XYZ file of C-alpha atoms in Angstrom:
312
model
C 82.681 111.793 113.947
C 85.807 111.850 116.127
C 89.216 111.021 114.727
C 91.237 108.603 116.860
C 94.902 109.462 117.366
C 97.611 107.310 118.970
C 100.614 109.138 120.454
C 103.540 106.742 120.733
C 105.453 106.800 124.031
C 108.718 104.896 124.520
C 111.475 104.760 127.182
C 113.445 107.701 125.725
C 110.529 109.944 124.792
C 111.226 113.693 124.470
C 108.880 115.612 126.744
C 108.554 118.756 124.630
C 107.489 116.879 121.510
C 105.169 114.678 123.576
C 103.647 117.834 125.035
C 103.166 119.262 121.529
C 101.310 116.141 120.432
C 99.033 116.246 123.472
C 98.435 119.997 123.116
C 97.547 119.659 119.433
C 95.443 116.520 119.456
C 94.706 115.595 123.065
C 93.187 118.711 124.620
C 89.391 118.886 124.538
C 87.986 121.517 122.188
C 84.361 121.973 123.295
C 83.885 124.720 120.698
C 84.327 122.109 117.934
C 81.423 119.897 116.884
C 83.845 117.021 116.346
C 87.460 116.646 117.351
C 90.252 114.178 117.915
C 90.171 111.453 120.523
C 93.851 111.080 121.365
C 95.562 108.538 123.612
C 99.194 108.270 124.651
C 100.138 104.620 124.299
C 103.102 102.273 124.348
C 103.477 99.240 122.130
C 104.482 96.460 124.470
C 106.371 98.507 127.130
C 104.056 100.713 129.255
C 106.693 102.599 131.285
C 109.006 105.424 130.194
C 111.603 107.397 132.121
C 112.563 110.797 130.715
C 114.749 113.690 131.855
C 114.881 114.980 135.448
C 113.605 111.737 136.933
C 110.143 112.017 135.387
C 108.453 108.647 134.891
C 105.438 107.971 132.696
C 103.006 105.087 132.728
C 100.679 104.794 129.747
C 98.334 102.173 128.358
C 100.076 99.322 126.606
C 98.787 98.124 123.241
C 99.730 95.237 121.001
C 98.546 96.902 117.771
C 97.173 100.154 116.363
C 93.721 98.930 115.398
C 91.030 101.580 115.796
C 93.308 104.581 115.231
C 93.378 106.762 112.140
C 96.564 108.713 112.931
C 99.804 107.744 114.664
C 102.037 110.473 116.115
C 105.701 109.633 116.798
C 106.935 112.528 118.992
C 110.590 111.419 119.016
C 112.945 108.471 118.638
C 116.616 107.841 119.554
C 118.953 109.015 116.789
C 121.470 106.264 117.494
C 120.700 102.839 116.083
C 118.607 100.860 118.553
C 116.873 97.533 118.549
C 113.226 97.982 117.590
C 110.789 95.819 119.478
C 109.262 93.227 117.156
C 105.732 94.046 118.342
C 106.266 97.764 117.620
C 107.742 97.036 114.187
C 104.793 94.877 113.207
C 102.213 97.315 114.562
C 103.590 100.348 112.702
C 104.134 98.511 109.409
C 100.648 97.009 109.481
C 99.154 100.393 110.346
C 100.809 102.050 107.332
C 99.932 99.139 105.056
C 96.255 99.594 105.997
C 96.408 103.288 105.053
C 96.856 104.852 108.479
C 98.355 108.347 108.626
C 101.681 108.764 110.433
C 103.363 111.991 111.494
C 106.754 112.229 113.156
C 108.100 115.147 115.164
C 111.819 116.009 115.086
C 113.830 112.791 115.618
C 110.695 110.643 115.306
C 111.595 110.269 111.629
C 114.417 107.935 112.684
C 111.930 105.242 113.670
C 110.224 105.493 110.278
C 113.616 105.428 108.593
C 114.703 102.305 110.483
C 111.476 100.575 109.460
C 111.997 101.477 105.775
C 108.777 103.508 105.725
C 110.543 106.543 104.231
C 112.090 104.731 101.264
C 111.235 106.731 98.143
C 109.470 109.412 100.187
C 110.332 112.983 101.045
C 111.351 113.310 104.686
C 113.067 115.688 107.082
C 114.234 115.964 110.669
C 116.095 118.436 112.881
C 119.037 120.067 111.095
C 121.418 118.763 113.786
C 120.656 115.185 112.714
C 120.546 115.778 108.950
C 123.932 114.253 108.093
C 123.345 111.196 110.297
C 119.888 110.742 108.788
C 121.074 111.025 105.191
C 124.005 108.710 105.857
C 121.811 106.001 107.344
C 118.671 106.190 105.188
C 119.944 106.449 101.615
C 116.605 105.558 100.042
C 114.734 108.430 101.682
C 114.538 111.735 99.796
C 115.807 114.076 102.507
C 114.555 117.664 102.122
C 116.676 120.507 103.440
C 115.451 123.810 104.824
C 111.771 123.055 105.376
C 109.654 123.083 108.514
C 107.950 119.817 107.568
C 107.323 117.431 104.694
C 104.225 115.552 103.585
C 104.662 112.509 101.373
C 101.529 110.481 100.908
C 100.224 109.380 104.290
C 103.470 110.215 106.116
C 104.532 113.624 107.426
C 107.776 114.620 109.161
C 108.465 117.834 111.049
C 111.950 119.306 111.254
C 112.883 120.665 114.678
C 110.952 120.465 117.909
C 108.864 123.610 117.518
C 108.029 122.811 113.890
C 106.010 119.917 115.301
C 103.409 122.616 115.899
C 103.589 123.697 112.255
C 103.007 120.165 111.008
C 100.271 119.595 113.588
C 98.445 122.751 112.506
C 98.686 121.620 108.872
C 97.067 118.317 109.848
C 94.310 120.110 111.782
C 93.720 122.432 108.821
C 93.412 119.384 106.566
C 90.981 117.578 108.880
C 88.849 120.410 110.246
C 89.551 123.499 108.147
C 91.389 126.805 108.445
C 89.217 128.231 111.204
C 89.929 125.269 113.494
C 93.668 125.534 112.805
C 93.598 129.275 113.468
C 91.746 128.725 116.741
C 94.347 126.221 117.948
C 97.177 128.516 116.820
C 95.691 131.406 118.797
C 95.533 129.280 121.945
C 99.167 128.358 121.379
C 99.966 132.049 120.725
C 101.791 131.199 117.506
C 101.346 132.007 113.837
C 98.939 129.738 112.012
C 101.438 129.373 109.172
C 105.121 130.288 109.461
C 107.198 131.280 106.489
C 110.662 129.956 105.766
C 112.626 126.875 106.685
C 115.296 125.553 109.001
C 117.964 127.889 107.666
C 116.490 130.452 110.046
C 117.639 128.396 113.009
C 121.001 126.822 112.183
C 124.015 127.994 114.164
C 125.048 130.649 111.650
C 124.621 134.367 112.346
C 121.959 135.914 110.139
C 121.297 139.616 109.576
C 118.480 140.922 111.779
C 116.913 143.119 109.143
C 114.003 142.900 106.779
C 115.115 141.183 103.593
C 114.117 142.183 100.090
C 112.203 138.896 99.815
C 110.124 139.856 102.853
C 109.267 143.171 101.193
C 108.209 141.380 98.010
C 106.117 138.836 99.897
C 104.366 141.456 102.017
C 103.536 143.395 98.858
C 102.043 140.294 97.211
C 100.012 139.246 100.243
C 98.253 142.592 100.222
C 96.981 142.168 96.649
C 96.299 138.465 96.104
C 93.047 139.389 94.352
C 95.014 141.082 91.582
C 97.135 139.715 88.753
C 100.723 139.339 89.994
C 103.616 138.319 87.793
C 106.829 136.804 89.090
C 108.695 139.601 87.308
C 106.790 142.091 89.473
C 107.762 140.179 92.610
C 111.391 140.230 91.522
C 111.158 143.941 90.860
C 109.743 144.637 94.313
C 112.722 142.719 95.750
C 115.039 144.780 93.534
C 116.457 141.582 92.015
C 116.859 140.150 88.562
C 114.326 137.440 87.774
C 117.002 134.729 87.785
C 118.463 135.833 91.130
C 114.989 136.186 92.632
C 113.945 132.673 91.604
C 117.149 131.195 93.001
C 116.992 133.154 96.287
C 113.296 132.428 96.778
C 113.692 128.670 96.316
C 116.741 128.625 98.589
C 114.877 130.354 101.418
C 111.411 128.813 101.081
C 112.032 125.486 99.335
C 109.452 126.183 96.598
C 109.240 128.383 93.506
C 107.652 131.866 93.652
C 104.781 130.597 91.491
C 104.112 127.668 93.848
C 104.169 130.044 96.814
C 101.703 132.392 95.133
C 99.280 129.557 94.340
C 99.550 128.300 97.938
C 98.727 131.751 99.335
C 95.715 132.047 97.049
C 94.507 128.572 97.981
C 94.743 129.532 101.664
C 92.750 132.727 101.057
C 90.130 130.864 99.020
C 89.739 128.254 101.776
C 89.079 130.980 104.328
C 86.506 132.647 102.056
C 84.751 129.332 101.431
C 84.601 128.581 105.153
C 83.469 131.985 106.356
C 81.188 133.279 103.597
C 78.392 132.093 101.338
C 79.677 133.987 98.307
C 79.456 132.366 94.896
C 82.454 130.469 93.575
C 83.050 133.107 90.915
C 83.314 135.771 93.621
C 85.616 133.615 95.752
C 87.787 132.982 92.684
C 88.038 136.708 91.927
C 88.824 137.685 95.530
C 91.549 135.042 95.819
C 93.167 135.893 92.495
C 92.143 132.793 90.520
C 90.097 134.898 88.075
C 87.461 132.223 87.369
C 85.591 129.411 89.110
C 87.089 126.944 86.640
C 90.609 128.007 87.543
C 89.736 127.797 91.235
C 88.372 124.258 90.790
C 91.493 123.213 88.901
C 93.864 124.333 91.666
C 91.671 122.925 94.463
C 91.507 119.516 92.830
C 95.239 119.547 92.107
C 96.266 120.735 95.583
C 93.605 119.354 97.923
C 92.057 116.522 95.939
C 88.524 117.907 96.172
C 86.418 120.644 94.619
C 85.731 124.042 96.228
C 82.100 123.012 96.708
C 83.127 119.812 98.475
C 85.534 121.800 100.638
C 82.752 124.219 101.602
C 80.406 121.343 102.435
C 83.068 119.825 104.713
C 84.288 122.931 106.496
C 81.741 125.735 106.153
C 80.783 127.104 109.575
């Protein structure tokens, strides 16, 4: 069954982010048995003029009925009047359980509508202070590529729209589908780190001790790994390692390790018919029960259900 995606176009749409949305969800993927059916739409106003004299004409809608996901590629960062029809359509869509993802400044529309109140959210680091000053009820997250809070996701900068989009594809169609799209985009299927890599502050162009520790761990996920060992490989005290790791990656070393093992287990479930006990051992979860626990906690379904959904 196809998944219907609406890509919101407005008079000040950013072309790069719009292109990302179309590339991720709008291109046909004949190698996939099912895929997205995406449509660029406007709510009320069908015409948009963007940079360099480029004009766009898209289908005009009065609501978002029939779509499962709404993509907001961008939105003006200055306060603007939101069309009443657009306001109603987005709020009703979220109220009915529709999934919404914003790219870069697209989070400003969700903020203006109050959709981010009490939720984790992010946007481009250039707009962080403006965003936090205007939307006090949102839980702004620094130094991440994207956030997911319930049915709403926000990417940070422009290029991290691809990171969030790949996460959505991985969720809907599995790791192999996400890897296939990433290869066509010639990008990594999952980037490490956060926005601190890209702010206007000179950073040393050398391999950090954290990178050494992470590379060591990724090569032995099937083995028992303690956080003290990771700290030792980074030549840091445990306290300094924990603090440095969370500052750079936004999560604890333990959370990162579980995430890496979940990713490995997903790949094994998709691409092999090995028993759950074997998958658990190869991904470092030691037992099928432990694997089930982390799958249910992280993904909301069992390993067997995941295999049924995504096994190729």
